[in-house]
Coordinates of C-alpha atoms (C1' of nucleotides) in Angstrom, one line a residue:
Chain A
M1 CA 17.9 4.1 14.1
S2 CA 16.3 7.1 12.6
I3 CA 13.0 7.3 11.0
A4 CA 12.0 9.7 8.3
L5 CA 8.4 10.1 7.3
Y6 CA 6.7 12.2 4.6
N7 CA 4.5 14.7 6.5
T8 CA 1.6 15.9 4.4
L9 CA 1.5 19.0 6.7
A10 CA 5.0 20.0 5.4
R11 CA 4.8 18.3 2.0
A12 CA 8.2 16.9 2.8
E13 CA 10.0 14.1 4.4
Q14 CA 10.9 14.9 8.0
R15 CA 12.9 13.1 10.7
F16 CA 10.4 11.5 13.1
E17 CA 11.0 11.8 16.9
P18 CA 8.1 10.9 19.1
L19 CA 7.0 13.3 21.9
D20 CA 7.5 10.4 24.3
P21 CA 9.6 7.4 23.3
G22 CA 8.0 5.5 26.0
N23 CA 4.6 5.9 24.4
V24 CA 4.6 6.6 20.6
R25 CA 1.0 7.5 19.7
L26 CA -0.6 6.7 16.3
Y27 CA -4.1 7.3 15.1
V28 CA -5.5 5.9 11.9
C29 CA -9.0 6.4 10.4
G30 CA -10.7 3.1 10.4
P31 CA -13.7 1.8 8.4
T32 CA -17.3 2.8 8.3
V33 CA -19.0 -0.4 8.9
Y34 CA -21.9 -0.7 6.5
D35 CA -20.5 -3.1 3.8
W36 CA -17.7 -5.5 3.1
A37 CA -14.2 -3.9 3.2
H38 CA -12.7 -3.5 -0.3
V39 CA -9.0 -3.3 -1.3
G40 CA -9.2 0.5 -0.9
N41 CA -9.9 -0.1 2.8
A42 CA -7.3 -2.8 2.9
R43 CA -4.4 -0.6 1.8
P44 CA -4.3 1.8 4.8
A45 CA -4.9 -1.2 7.1
V46 CA -1.8 -3.0 5.8
V47 CA 0.3 0.1 5.3
F48 CA -0.2 1.4 8.8
D49 CA 0.2 -2.1 10.2
V50 CA 3.7 -2.0 8.8
L51 CA 4.2 1.4 10.4
F52 CA 3.0 0.0 13.7
R53 CA 5.4 -2.9 13.4
L54 CA 8.3 -0.6 12.5
L55 CA 7.6 1.6 15.5
R56 CA 7.3 -1.4 17.8
C57 CA 10.7 -2.6 16.4
V58 CA 12.4 0.7 17.1
F59 CA 10.7 1.8 20.3
G60 CA 9.7 -1.5 21.8
D61 CA 6.5 -3.6 21.6
G62 CA 5.0 -2.1 24.6
H63 CA 5.8 1.5 23.7
V64 CA 3.4 2.2 20.9
T65 CA -0.3 3.0 21.1
Y66 CA -2.1 2.4 17.9
V67 CA -5.7 3.6 17.8
R68 CA -7.9 2.7 14.8
N69 CA -11.6 3.7 15.1
I70 CA -14.7 1.9 13.9
T71 CA -17.3 4.4 12.5
D72 CA -20.6 2.8 13.5
I73 CA -22.9 5.7 13.0
D74 CA -23.1 7.3 9.6
D75 CA -25.5 8.1 6.8
K76 CA -24.4 5.2 4.8
I77 CA -25.2 2.8 7.6
I78 CA -28.6 4.4 7.9
A79 CA -29.1 4.1 4.2
A80 CA -28.2 0.4 4.4
H81 CA -30.7 -0.1 7.2
R82 CA -33.4 1.6 5.2
A83 CA -32.6 -0.5 2.2
S84 CA -32.7 -3.9 3.9
G85 CA -34.6 -3.3 7.1
E86 CA -31.8 -5.0 9.1
P87 CA -31.4 -3.2 12.4
V88 CA -28.5 -0.8 12.5
A89 CA -26.9 -2.5 15.4
D90 CA -26.9 -5.8 13.5
I91 CA -25.4 -4.2 10.4
T92 CA -22.6 -2.6 12.3
R93 CA -21.8 -5.7 14.4
R94 CA -21.9 -8.1 11.4
T95 CA -19.7 -5.7 9.3
T96 CA -17.3 -5.1 12.1
D97 CA -16.8 -8.8 12.6
A98 CA -16.2 -9.2 8.9
Y99 CA -13.7 -6.4 8.9
H100 CA -11.8 -8.0 11.8
A101 CA -11.7 -11.3 9.9
D102 CA -10.5 -9.6 6.7
V103 CA -7.7 -7.6 8.3
A104 CA -6.6 -10.6 10.3
A105 CA -6.3 -12.6 7.1
L106 CA -4.2 -9.8 5.7
G107 CA -1.8 -10.3 8.5
C108 CA -2.5 -7.1 10.4
L109 CA -1.9 -6.9 14.1
P110 CA -4.9 -5.7 16.1
P111 CA -4.6 -2.1 17.0
T112 CA -3.9 -1.3 20.7
I113 CA -7.3 0.4 21.0
E114 CA -10.3 0.2 18.6
P115 CA -12.9 2.6 19.8
R116 CA -16.4 2.7 18.3
A117 CA -18.0 6.1 17.6
T118 CA -21.3 5.1 19.3
A119 CA -19.4 4.5 22.6
H120 CA -18.0 8.0 22.6
L121 CA -21.0 10.3 22.3
A122 CA -20.2 11.9 25.6
E123 CA -16.7 12.9 24.4
M124 CA -18.1 14.3 21.2
Q125 CA -20.8 16.3 22.9
A126 CA -18.3 17.7 25.3
M127 CA -16.0 18.8 22.5
I128 CA -18.9 20.3 20.6
A129 CA -20.0 22.2 23.7
Q130 CA -16.5 23.5 24.2
L131 CA -16.4 24.7 20.6
V132 CA -19.8 26.5 21.0
G133 CA -18.7 28.0 24.2
S134 CA -15.5 29.4 22.8
G135 CA -17.2 30.9 19.7
H136 CA -15.9 28.4 17.2
A137 CA -19.3 26.8 16.6
Y138 CA -22.9 27.9 16.6
V139 CA -26.4 26.4 16.7
A140 CA -28.7 26.9 13.8
E141 CA -32.0 25.0 13.1
G142 CA -31.1 22.0 15.2
H143 CA -27.6 21.8 13.7
V144 CA -24.3 22.7 15.4
L145 CA -21.9 24.1 12.9
F146 CA -18.2 24.8 13.1
H147 CA -17.5 28.3 11.9
V148 CA -14.6 28.0 9.6
P149 CA -13.6 31.7 9.5
S150 CA -13.0 31.5 13.3
M151 CA -9.9 29.5 12.5
P152 CA -7.4 31.6 10.5
D153 CA -5.1 28.6 9.9
Y154 CA -7.9 26.6 8.2
G155 CA -6.8 24.9 5.0
R156 CA -3.2 24.5 6.0
L157 CA -3.1 20.7 5.6
S158 CA -4.9 20.6 2.2
R159 CA -3.3 23.8 1.1
R160 CA -6.5 25.4 0.3
D161 CA -7.2 29.1 0.2
L162 CA -10.3 30.1 2.1
D163 CA -11.6 32.5 -0.5
E164 CA -11.0 30.1 -3.4
M165 CA -13.0 27.5 -1.6
I166 CA -16.1 29.6 -1.8
A167 CA -15.5 30.4 -5.4
G168 CA -15.1 26.7 -6.2
A169 CA -18.1 25.5 -4.2
R170 CA -20.4 23.6 -6.4
V171 CA -23.0 22.5 -3.9
E172 CA -25.9 24.6 -2.9
V173 CA -25.2 26.1 0.5
A174 CA -27.6 25.3 3.3
P175 CA -29.4 28.6 4.3
Y176 CA -28.7 28.3 8.0
K177 CA -25.0 28.5 7.5
R178 CA -23.2 31.7 8.4
D179 CA -20.4 30.8 6.0
P180 CA -20.6 28.4 3.0
R181 CA -17.5 26.6 4.3
D182 CA -19.0 25.9 7.8
F183 CA -19.4 22.2 8.5
V184 CA -21.7 20.1 10.7
L185 CA -20.7 19.0 14.2
W186 CA -24.1 17.8 15.2
K187 CA -27.3 17.3 13.1
P188 CA -30.8 16.5 14.0
A189 CA -31.9 12.9 13.6
A190 CA -35.2 11.8 12.1
E191 CA -37.6 10.1 14.5
E192 CA -37.0 6.6 13.1
D193 CA -33.2 7.0 12.8
P194 CA -30.6 6.4 15.5
G195 CA -30.1 9.5 17.6
W196 CA -28.9 10.7 21.0
D197 CA -30.2 13.4 23.3
S198 CA -28.1 16.4 23.4
P199 CA -28.2 20.1 24.5
W200 CA -29.1 20.8 20.9
G201 CA -31.9 18.3 20.6
R202 CA -32.0 14.7 19.6
G203 CA -29.5 14.1 16.9
R204 CA -26.3 12.5 15.8
P205 CA -22.7 13.6 15.3
G206 CA -21.2 14.9 12.1
W207 CA -18.7 12.8 10.3
H208 CA -15.5 14.4 11.5
I209 CA -16.1 14.9 15.2
E210 CA -15.7 11.3 16.2
C211 CA -12.0 11.1 15.3
S212 CA -11.2 14.3 17.1
A213 CA -13.0 13.1 20.2
M214 CA -11.6 9.6 20.3
S215 CA -8.0 10.6 19.4
G216 CA -8.2 13.2 22.2
R217 CA -9.5 10.6 24.6
Y218 CA -6.9 7.9 24.0
L219 CA -3.9 9.8 22.7
S220 CA -4.3 13.2 24.4
E221 CA -4.5 16.6 22.7
T222 CA -1.2 16.4 20.9
F223 CA 0.1 13.1 19.5
D224 CA 2.7 11.8 17.1
I225 CA 1.1 10.5 13.9
H226 CA -2.3 10.6 12.2
G227 CA -2.8 8.4 9.2
G228 CA -5.4 7.6 6.6
G229 CA -6.1 7.6 2.9
A230 CA -5.2 10.5 0.7
D231 CA -8.9 11.0 -0.1
L232 CA -9.4 12.0 3.5
I233 CA -7.1 15.0 3.5
F234 CA -10.0 17.2 2.6
P235 CA -12.4 17.7 4.2
H236 CA -12.1 15.1 6.9
H237 CA -8.6 15.7 8.2
E238 CA -8.7 19.4 7.7
N239 CA -11.9 19.5 9.8
E240 CA -10.4 17.3 12.4
I241 CA -7.5 19.7 12.8
A242 CA -9.9 22.6 13.0
Q243 CA -12.1 21.0 15.7
S244 CA -9.3 19.6 17.8
T245 CA -7.0 22.6 17.7
C246 CA -9.8 25.1 18.5
A247 CA -11.2 22.9 21.2
H248 CA -7.7 22.5 22.7
G249 CA -7.0 26.2 23.0
G250 CA -4.8 26.3 19.9
R251 CA -2.4 23.6 21.1
P252 CA -1.2 21.4 18.2
F253 CA -3.0 18.3 17.1
A254 CA -1.2 15.5 15.2
R255 CA 2.4 16.3 14.5
F256 CA 2.8 14.1 11.5
W257 CA 0.1 13.4 8.9
L258 CA 0.6 10.3 6.7
H259 CA -1.6 9.5 3.7
N260 CA -1.5 6.5 1.5
G261 CA -2.1 6.9 -2.2
Y262 CA -5.1 6.2 -4.2
L263 CA -6.0 2.8 -5.4
M264 CA -7.2 1.7 -8.8
T265 CA -8.2 -1.8 -10.0
E266 CA -7.4 -3.3 -13.3
G267 CA -6.2 0.0 -14.7
A268 CA -9.4 1.9 -13.9
K269 CA -10.8 3.8 -11.0
M270 CA -12.4 1.5 -8.6
S271 CA -16.1 1.5 -9.4
K272 CA -18.9 -0.9 -8.9
S273 CA -20.4 -0.2 -12.3
L274 CA -17.1 -1.2 -13.9
G275 CA -17.2 -4.5 -12.0
N276 CA -13.7 -3.9 -10.7
F277 CA -14.7 -3.3 -7.1
Y278 CA -12.9 -6.1 -5.2
T279 CA -13.9 -6.8 -1.7
V280 CA -11.3 -8.4 0.6
H281 CA -13.7 -11.1 1.4
D282 CA -14.1 -12.1 -2.3
L283 CA -10.4 -12.0 -2.9
L284 CA -9.7 -14.2 0.1
A285 CA -11.8 -16.9 -1.6
E286 CA -9.3 -16.9 -4.4
F287 CA -6.0 -16.0 -2.9
P288 CA -4.2 -16.3 0.5
G289 CA -4.4 -13.2 2.5
E290 CA -0.6 -12.9 2.6
A291 CA -0.5 -12.7 -1.2
I292 CA -3.0 -9.7 -1.1
R293 CA -0.8 -8.1 1.6
L294 CA 2.3 -8.5 -0.5
A295 CA 0.6 -7.1 -3.6
L296 CA -0.2 -4.0 -1.5
L297 CA 3.3 -3.7 -0.2
Q298 CA 5.0 -4.1 -3.5
T299 CA 4.2 -0.4 -4.3
H300 CA 5.4 2.4 -2.1
Y301 CA 2.4 3.5 0.1
R302 CA 2.3 7.1 -1.3
Q303 CA 2.2 6.0 -4.9
P304 CA -1.0 5.3 -6.8
L305 CA -1.5 1.5 -6.9
D306 CA -3.2 -0.4 -9.7
F307 CA -4.6 -3.5 -7.9
T308 CA -5.0 -6.4 -10.3
R309 CA -5.8 -10.1 -10.0
E310 CA -2.6 -10.7 -12.1
G311 CA -0.6 -8.8 -9.5
V312 CA -2.0 -10.8 -6.6
G313 CA -1.3 -14.0 -8.5
Q314 CA 2.3 -12.9 -9.0
A315 CA 2.6 -12.0 -5.4
K316 CA 1.4 -15.5 -4.5
R317 CA 4.1 -17.1 -6.8
T318 CA 6.7 -14.9 -5.1
L319 CA 5.6 -16.2 -1.7
D320 CA 5.8 -19.7 -3.1
R321 CA 9.5 -19.1 -3.7
F322 CA 10.0 -17.9 -0.2
Y323 CA 8.1 -20.6 1.5
G324 CA 9.6 -23.2 -0.8
A325 CA 13.1 -22.2 0.3
L326 CA 12.0 -22.1 4.0
R327 CA 10.4 -25.6 3.7
G328 CA 13.6 -26.9 2.1
A329 CA 15.7 -25.4 4.9
G330 CA 14.0 -27.6 7.5
G331 CA 13.8 -26.7 11.1
A332 CA 10.7 -26.7 13.2
P333 CA 7.8 -24.7 11.7
A334 CA 7.1 -21.7 13.8
P335 CA 3.7 -20.4 12.6
G336 CA 2.9 -17.0 13.8
S337 CA 6.1 -16.5 15.6
A338 CA 8.5 -15.8 12.8
G339 CA 11.4 -13.6 13.8
K340 CA 10.3 -13.6 17.4
G341 CA 13.3 -13.2 19.6
A342 CA 15.6 -12.7 16.6
A343 CA 17.2 -9.4 16.1
A344 CA 15.5 -7.2 13.5
D345 CA 17.0 -7.1 10.1
T346 CA 18.8 -3.7 10.1
E347 CA 18.6 -3.3 6.4
V348 CA 14.9 -3.9 6.4
I349 CA 14.4 -1.5 9.3
A350 CA 16.5 1.1 7.5
A351 CA 14.4 0.7 4.4
L352 CA 11.1 1.0 6.3
G353 CA 12.6 3.9 8.3
S354 CA 13.0 5.7 5.0
D355 CA 9.4 6.7 4.7
L356 CA 8.2 3.1 4.7
N357 CA 10.0 2.1 1.6
T358 CA 8.5 -1.4 1.4
P359 CA 9.6 -2.1 -2.2
L360 CA 13.2 -1.6 -1.0
A361 CA 12.6 -3.7 2.0
L362 CA 11.3 -6.5 -0.2
A363 CA 14.4 -6.3 -2.3
V364 CA 16.3 -7.0 0.9
L365 CA 14.1 -10.0 1.4
H366 CA 15.0 -11.3 -2.0
E367 CA 18.7 -11.0 -1.0
R368 CA 18.0 -13.0 2.1
L369 CA 16.2 -15.6 -0.1
T370 CA 19.2 -16.0 -2.4
T371 CA 21.5 -16.4 0.6
L372 CA 19.3 -19.1 1.9
N373 CA 19.1 -20.9 -1.5
R374 CA 22.9 -20.8 -1.7
A375 CA 23.4 -22.0 1.9
E376 CA 25.0 -25.4 2.4
G377 CA 25.0 -27.5 5.5
A378 CA 22.5 -27.5 8.4
A379 CA 24.1 -24.7 10.4
E380 CA 24.4 -22.3 7.4
K381 CA 20.9 -23.1 6.3
A382 CA 19.4 -22.5 9.8
A383 CA 21.2 -19.2 10.0
A384 CA 20.0 -18.1 6.6
R385 CA 16.5 -19.3 7.4
A386 CA 16.4 -17.3 10.6
A387 CA 17.7 -14.2 8.8
L388 CA 15.0 -14.5 6.2
L389 CA 12.3 -14.8 8.8
A390 CA 13.7 -11.9 10.7
A391 CA 13.6 -9.8 7.5
G392 CA 10.0 -10.7 6.9
A393 CA 8.7 -10.0 10.4
P394 CA 8.6 -6.2 10.3
L395 CA 6.6 -6.5 7.0
G396 CA 4.3 -9.0 8.6
L397 CA 5.4 -11.6 6.0
L398 CA 6.5 -15.2 6.0
A399 CA 5.0 -16.0 9.4
A400 CA 3.0 -19.0 8.1
D401 CA 4.1 -22.6 8.3
P402 CA 6.0 -23.2 5.1
A403 CA 4.8 -26.8 4.7
A404 CA 1.2 -25.8 5.1
W405 CA 1.7 -22.9 2.6
M406 CA 3.1 -25.3 0.0
R407 CA 0.2 -27.7 0.5
G408 CA -2.1 -24.7 -0.2
E409 CA -3.7 -24.9 3.2
T410 CA -3.3 -21.2 3.9
G411 CA -5.8 -20.2 1.2
A412 CA -9.4 -21.1 0.7
A413 CA -8.6 -23.9 -1.7
A414 CA -10.3 -27.2 -1.4
A415 CA -8.8 -29.9 0.8
L416 CA -6.5 -32.4 -1.0
D417 CA -6.5 -36.2 -0.8
E418 CA -2.9 -36.5 0.5
D419 CA -3.0 -40.2 0.6
S420 CA -3.8 -40.4 -3.1
I421 CA -1.0 -38.0 -3.8
S422 CA 1.5 -40.0 -1.7
S423 CA 0.6 -43.3 -3.3
R424 CA 0.9 -41.9 -6.8
I425 CA 4.3 -40.4 -5.9
A426 CA 5.3 -43.8 -4.6
A427 CA 4.1 -45.5 -7.8
R428 CA 6.1 -43.0 -9.8
A429 CA 9.2 -43.6 -7.8
A430 CA 8.8 -47.3 -8.5
A431 CA 8.4 -46.6 -12.2
R432 CA 11.5 -44.4 -12.2
K433 CA 13.5 -47.1 -10.5
A434 CA 12.4 -49.5 -13.2
R435 CA 13.4 -46.9 -15.7
D436 CA 9.8 -46.8 -17.0
F437 CA 9.9 -43.0 -17.6
H438 CA 6.9 -43.1 -19.7
E439 CA 4.7 -44.3 -16.8
A440 CA 6.6 -41.9 -14.4
D441 CA 5.9 -38.9 -16.6
R442 CA 2.3 -40.0 -17.0
L443 CA 1.8 -40.0 -13.2
R444 CA 3.5 -36.6 -12.9
A445 CA 1.3 -35.1 -15.7
D446 CA -1.8 -36.6 -14.0
L447 CA -1.0 -34.8 -10.8
L448 CA -0.1 -31.6 -12.6
S449 CA -3.6 -31.6 -14.2
E450 CA -4.9 -31.6 -10.6
G451 CA -2.8 -28.6 -9.7
I452 CA 0.0 -30.6 -8.0
I453 CA 3.6 -29.9 -9.0
L454 CA 6.3 -32.5 -8.2
E455 CA 9.9 -31.7 -7.4
D456 CA 12.5 -34.4 -7.3
T457 CA 15.1 -33.5 -4.7
P458 CA 18.1 -35.5 -3.4
A459 CA 16.0 -36.3 -0.3
G460 CA 13.1 -37.6 -2.4
T461 CA 10.1 -36.3 -4.3
I462 CA 8.1 -33.4 -2.7
W463 CA 5.0 -31.7 -4.0
R464 CA 3.3 -28.4 -3.8
R465 CA 0.1 -26.8 -4.9
A466 CA 0.4 -24.8 -8.1
Chain B
rG1 C1' -11.8 26.7 -12.9
rG2 C1' -8.9 25.8 -7.9
rC3 C1' -5.6 22.5 -5.2
rG4 C1' -2.7 18.1 -5.4
rC5 C1' -0.5 13.4 -7.1
rG6 C1' 1.8 10.5 -10.9
rG7 C1' 4.3 9.3 -16.0
rU8 C1' 11.2 4.6 -15.3
rG9 C1' 13.3 -1.2 -19.6
rG10 C1' 8.1 -6.6 -22.4
rC11 C1' 5.4 -6.3 -17.3
rG12 C1' 5.5 -4.8 -11.9
rG13 C1' 8.3 -1.4 -9.3
rA14 C1' 12.6 1.4 -6.1
rG15 C1' 16.4 4.9 -6.2
rU16 C1' 20.1 8.5 -7.4
rG17 C1' 23.4 14.8 -10.2
rG18 C1' 28.5 10.9 -12.6
rU19 C1' 28.7 3.8 -10.1
rU20 C1' 24.0 -3.4 -11.0
rA21 C1' 18.0 -1.7 -7.8
rC22 C1' 14.9 -5.8 -7.1
rG23 C1' 11.1 -9.2 -8.9
rC24 C1' 8.4 -11.5 -13.1
rA25 C1' 8.8 -12.7 -18.2
rG26 C1' 12.9 -13.7 -22.2
rC27 C1' 17.7 -15.8 -23.6
rG28 C1' 22.3 -19.0 -22.5
rG29 C1' 24.6 -22.4 -19.0
rC30 C1' 24.9 -25.9 -14.6
rC31 C1' 21.9 -29.6 -12.3
rU32 C1' 18.0 -33.5 -13.8
rG33 C1' 16.3 -39.8 -17.2
rC34 C1' 13.2 -35.6 -18.7
rA35 C1' 11.2 -31.9 -15.8
rA36 C1' 10.3 -28.8 -11.5
rA37 C1' 13.0 -26.0 -7.9
rG38 C1' 17.6 -23.8 -7.3
rC39 C1' 22.3 -21.6 -8.8
rC40 C1' 25.5 -18.8 -12.5
rG41 C1' 25.4 -15.4 -16.7
rU42 C1' 22.7 -11.9 -19.9
rG43 C1' 19.6 -7.6 -23.0
rU44 C1' 16.2 -3.4 -23.7
rA45 C1' 14.9 2.4 -19.3
rC46 C1' 14.0 6.8 -17.2
rA47 C1' 6.7 10.9 -21.3
rC48 C1' 8.1 15.4 -24.5
rC49 C1' 10.7 20.4 -25.2
rG50 C1' 13.9 23.9 -23.3
rG51 C1' 17.4 25.6 -19.3
rU52 C1' 21.3 25.1 -15.3
rU53 C1' 25.9 21.9 -15.1
rC54 C1' 32.2 19.3 -16.8
rG55 C1' 28.0 15.8 -16.6
rA56 C1' 20.6 15.1 -15.7
rA57 C1' 16.7 10.0 -16.1
rU58 C1' 17.9 12.7 -11.2
rC59 C1' 17.6 20.2 -10.3
rC60 C1' 14.6 24.4 -12.8
rG61 C1' 10.8 26.1 -16.4
rG62 C1' 7.2 24.8 -20.0
rU63 C1' 4.2 21.0 -22.8
rC64 C1' 1.4 16.6 -23.2
rC65 C1' -1.0 12.4 -20.9
rG66 C1' -3.4 9.8 -16.6
rC67 C1' -5.6 10.3 -11.8
rG68 C1' -7.7 12.4 -7.2
rC69 C1' -10.1 16.1 -4.0
rC70 C1' -13.1 20.6 -4.3
rU71 C1' -17.7 19.2 2.1
rC72 C1' -22.2 19.9 5.1
rC73 C1' -25.6 13.0 2.1
rA74 C1' -28.7 13.6 -1.8

RNA sequence: GGCGCGGUGGCGGAGUGGUUACGCAGCGGCCUGCAAAGCCGUGUACACCGGUUCGAAUCCGGUCCGCGCCUCCA
């Protein structure tokens, strides 16, 4: 099984071979915990969860190390603290908990390691000291700055020309900088703000250094894949490369750089002022997490994605088809363990191995669905059902209990009075038997108005939530 | 201005130098008391203009349109 991934560093698809098949190492930039996660945060979480699952399928569950950080020190967090007065530690803990709940609802596996920036100040300071000592960084007015001209290869990832970057600069350059392109590794902290003692005075780390320090700590100097949103290519990832490479004596940093595409909502750039800024938390009140996940995976990860409520609604109805077929196929429900023990679907794996082509993988799922719907007899149905579940597993889909899904229990919808539904279905059955179709249709219409759809099957009438 | 990404049928959305993507919606049929679900069948496509080619929607050049990034936090 070969995997090809689009490497931003090469601007081309490349065959992926890990440095160590016994320990495939993946780093993804996680959230800054100051506010609810929005769909723009959800996309990389879901996309790289699929990559994690693919790597586990190909190299074995225990042979992939997935690190996703939590940025819990940042100017936005301090700004939130100043605005509300809530202690910084409370903000970050509360927001981290909410993030965990959100991504779990989206069906994302926990990463192998989830380091917090504030727990790695020692590593960051050691790296900064190393950069100062080797002449790649300097101290100025309480700041430590990375000196960009000290790295001739700077700009390779984002394909930026060093000279043009100065010409295009539109922000006033701080006077203490030796070069306009230099960026902060450490900056002084105001007395009332969070800060740590350091050889350069009390302060806090710059934005980029945490990822360099934590990836080095958990994945070593050179590792396989670094992922994140395309908006991080510059300056964040460019600066990570500069810091890590220079601190590591020029040895390579991440070998593959993967970036998910931008996200729009309702046809426009995501913006709070336009009112199209969806938080995952709000969406989960309206849709099952799996529907949001499917809506995100229906577009290839590098393509721009226009996220709409209509799109999630359609994804929900698509899942209704899958779960309806699974429910009809019988067998013991296996919540959370779909595909476990079953051989991975080679067509799905091949699609995902082709630069995470999730839309193609989903087309395979639809083939498996049709096969299941055509299946006759218990044995054939059981085999088709297992095949569909095995196809969904690498995508993190179809792991819920089908019966619970069809009853609408997997979303945040209000609980139903099942006794009332059952008694009215019984009343309708009696009316049908008496050929009182007028009454039977009235009962069915009644239920429909409450969001309950009836289906008459050879085995009796079943219902589902609209 | 610099760098980069994208424009596929009513909608969503893959892919490929010559062969059905797939899903939704639509239409016809089977099934059904009627529906629903499912199954079978079915139509419209590759922004524009040039070029390369036996042949391009797929490669090259240009144009138009949409979008993003261009830092040191304010």
